[in-house]
Coordinates of C-alpha atoms in Angstrom, one line a residue:
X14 CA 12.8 33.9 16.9
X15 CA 10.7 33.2 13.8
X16 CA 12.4 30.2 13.2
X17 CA 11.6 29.3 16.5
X18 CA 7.8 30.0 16.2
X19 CA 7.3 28.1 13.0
X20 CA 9.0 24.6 14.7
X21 CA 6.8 25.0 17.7
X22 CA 3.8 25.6 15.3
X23 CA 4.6 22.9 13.1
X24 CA 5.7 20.6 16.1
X25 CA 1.6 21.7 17.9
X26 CA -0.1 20.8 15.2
X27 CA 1.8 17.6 14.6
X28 CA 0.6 16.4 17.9
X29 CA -3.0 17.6 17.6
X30 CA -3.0 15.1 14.2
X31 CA -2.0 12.0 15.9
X32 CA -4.1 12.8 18.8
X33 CA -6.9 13.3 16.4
X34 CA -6.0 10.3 15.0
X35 CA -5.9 8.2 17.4
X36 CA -9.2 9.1 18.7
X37 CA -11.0 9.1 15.3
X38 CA -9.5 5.5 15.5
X39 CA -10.8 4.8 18.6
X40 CA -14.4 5.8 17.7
X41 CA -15.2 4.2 14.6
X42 CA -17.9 1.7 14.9
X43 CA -16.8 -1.7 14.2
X44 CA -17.0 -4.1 11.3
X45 CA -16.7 -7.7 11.2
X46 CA -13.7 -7.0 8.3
X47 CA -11.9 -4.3 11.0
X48 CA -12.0 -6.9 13.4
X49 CA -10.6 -9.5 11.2
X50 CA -8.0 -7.8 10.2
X51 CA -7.1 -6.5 14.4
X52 CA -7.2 -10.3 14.8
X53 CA -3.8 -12.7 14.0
X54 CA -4.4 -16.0 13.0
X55 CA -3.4 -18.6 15.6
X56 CA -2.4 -21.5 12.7
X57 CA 1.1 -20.3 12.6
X58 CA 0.8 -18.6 9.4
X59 CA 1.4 -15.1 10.1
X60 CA -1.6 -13.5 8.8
X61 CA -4.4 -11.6 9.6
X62 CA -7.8 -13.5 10.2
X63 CA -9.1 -11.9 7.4
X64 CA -6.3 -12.6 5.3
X65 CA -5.6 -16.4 6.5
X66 CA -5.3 -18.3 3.1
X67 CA -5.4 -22.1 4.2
X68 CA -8.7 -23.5 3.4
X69 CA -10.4 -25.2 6.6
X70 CA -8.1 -23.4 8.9
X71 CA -8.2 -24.7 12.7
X72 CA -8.0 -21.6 13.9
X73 CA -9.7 -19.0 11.7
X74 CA -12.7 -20.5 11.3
X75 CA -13.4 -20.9 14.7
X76 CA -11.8 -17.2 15.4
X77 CA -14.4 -15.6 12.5
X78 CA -17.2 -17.6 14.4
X79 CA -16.5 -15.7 18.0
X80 CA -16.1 -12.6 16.1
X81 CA -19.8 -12.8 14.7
X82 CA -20.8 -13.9 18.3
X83 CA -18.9 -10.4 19.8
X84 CA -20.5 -8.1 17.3
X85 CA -23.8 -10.0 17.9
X86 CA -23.7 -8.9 21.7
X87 CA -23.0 -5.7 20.5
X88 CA -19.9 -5.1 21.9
X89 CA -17.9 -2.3 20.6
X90 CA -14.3 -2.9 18.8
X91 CA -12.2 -2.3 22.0
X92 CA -14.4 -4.4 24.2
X93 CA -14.0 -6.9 21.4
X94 CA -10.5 -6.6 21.3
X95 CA -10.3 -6.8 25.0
X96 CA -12.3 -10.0 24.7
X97 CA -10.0 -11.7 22.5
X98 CA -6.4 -10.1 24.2
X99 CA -7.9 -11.8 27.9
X100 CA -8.6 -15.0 26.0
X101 CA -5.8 -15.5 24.1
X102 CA -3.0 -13.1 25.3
X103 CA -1.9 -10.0 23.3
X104 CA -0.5 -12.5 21.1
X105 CA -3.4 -12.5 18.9
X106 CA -3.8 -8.5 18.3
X107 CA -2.1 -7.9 14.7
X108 CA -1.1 -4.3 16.4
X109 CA 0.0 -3.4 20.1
X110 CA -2.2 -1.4 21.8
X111 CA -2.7 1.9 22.6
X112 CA -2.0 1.9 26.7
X113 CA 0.7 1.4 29.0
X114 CA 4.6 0.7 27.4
X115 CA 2.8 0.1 23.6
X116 CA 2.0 4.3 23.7
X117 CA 5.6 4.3 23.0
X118 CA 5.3 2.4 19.9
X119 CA 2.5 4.6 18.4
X120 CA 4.0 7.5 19.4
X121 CA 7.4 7.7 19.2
X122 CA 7.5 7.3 15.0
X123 CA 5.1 10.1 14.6
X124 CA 7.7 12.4 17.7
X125 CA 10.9 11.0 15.9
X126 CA 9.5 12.6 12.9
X127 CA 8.5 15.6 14.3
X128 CA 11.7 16.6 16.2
X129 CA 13.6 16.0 13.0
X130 CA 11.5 18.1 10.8
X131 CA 12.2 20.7 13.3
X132 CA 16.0 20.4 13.8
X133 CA 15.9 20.2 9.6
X134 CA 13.9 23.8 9.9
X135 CA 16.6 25.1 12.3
X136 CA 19.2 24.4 10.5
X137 CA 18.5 25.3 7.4
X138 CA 17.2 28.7 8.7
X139 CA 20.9 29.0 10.4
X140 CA 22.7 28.4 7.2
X141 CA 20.2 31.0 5.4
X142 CA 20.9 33.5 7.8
X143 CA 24.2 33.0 8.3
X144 CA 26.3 36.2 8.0
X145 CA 29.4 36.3 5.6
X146 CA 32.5 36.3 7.1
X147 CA 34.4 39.5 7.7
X148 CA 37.3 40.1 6.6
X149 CA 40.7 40.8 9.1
X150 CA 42.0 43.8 9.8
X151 CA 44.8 42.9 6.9
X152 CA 42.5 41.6 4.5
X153 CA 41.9 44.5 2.3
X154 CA 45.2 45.5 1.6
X155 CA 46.1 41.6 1.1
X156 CA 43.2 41.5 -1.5
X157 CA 44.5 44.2 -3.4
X158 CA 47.7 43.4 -3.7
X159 CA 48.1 40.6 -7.3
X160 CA 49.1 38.0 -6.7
X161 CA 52.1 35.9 -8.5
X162 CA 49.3 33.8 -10.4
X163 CA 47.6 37.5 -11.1
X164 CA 50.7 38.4 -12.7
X165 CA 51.6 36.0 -15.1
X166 CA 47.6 35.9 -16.1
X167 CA 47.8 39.6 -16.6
X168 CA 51.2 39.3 -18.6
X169 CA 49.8 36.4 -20.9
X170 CA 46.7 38.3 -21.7
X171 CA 48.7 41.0 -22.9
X172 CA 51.0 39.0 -24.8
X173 CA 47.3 37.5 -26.2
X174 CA 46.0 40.9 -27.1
X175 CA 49.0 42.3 -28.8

């Protein structure tokens, strides 16, 4: 029953993080860095905006330009992001987002972790509380009785001692 308690505790409070998370992400004001970095460059390269390495690059440039732009109308990141996802597809967001089938993708890490924490919790409070086994009714006088490996042990030592 305690057992029990401490999973669902530790499970509630697990959720109450991510959610916090995810809103604490979700408010933050945005920076033209944060939005670089939400942004994947077009050129084929496989980076970030902000992290784009070829010099003169066709599509960063122009990409950092509509970014200034955005943050000049004073738009904030989601309706940025949202700008950018209706231009250019989802494509072009370095992370899914947070609605619809990509919850799953935020989410499920964080619940896969959770749910095995717990099962680890429950089963190592089984095996701790485990009760030995008891013997059969034919046990004790079995246990009692030596054994032939008892015997010779038993002999040798005496042959030892003497």
């Amino acid at each position: 029953m305690r057992a029990r308690h401490l999973a669902l505790s530790g499970l509630l409070a697990g959720l109450l993080c991510g959610g916090a998370i995810l809103h604490g992400w979700a408010a933050a004001p945005p920076s033209f860095q944060e939005l670089e970095e939400s942004l994947t460059c077009q050129c084929g390269c496989g980076l970030t905006v902000h992290s784009c390495n070829h010099l003169q690059c066709d599509s960063a440039l122009p990409l950092r330009a509509e970014i200034r732009e955005q943050i000049k109308l004073g738009k904030s990141k989601e309706q940025v992001l949202a700008h950018f996802a209706d231009k250019y597809g989802e494509k072009i967001l370095s992370s899914p987002t947070r609605t619809g089938f990509n919850l799953t993708a935020w989410v499920m890490p964080f619940a896969l972790v959770l749910v095995g924490g717990v099962f680890v919790v429950l089963v190592v409070v089984r095996w701790t509380h485990r009760r030995p086994a008891s013997p059969g009714p034919g046990a004790k006088g079995a246990a009692q009785a030596p054994s032939e490996h008892q015997k010779i042990l038993e002999r040798e030592l005496e042959e030892f001692e003497s």
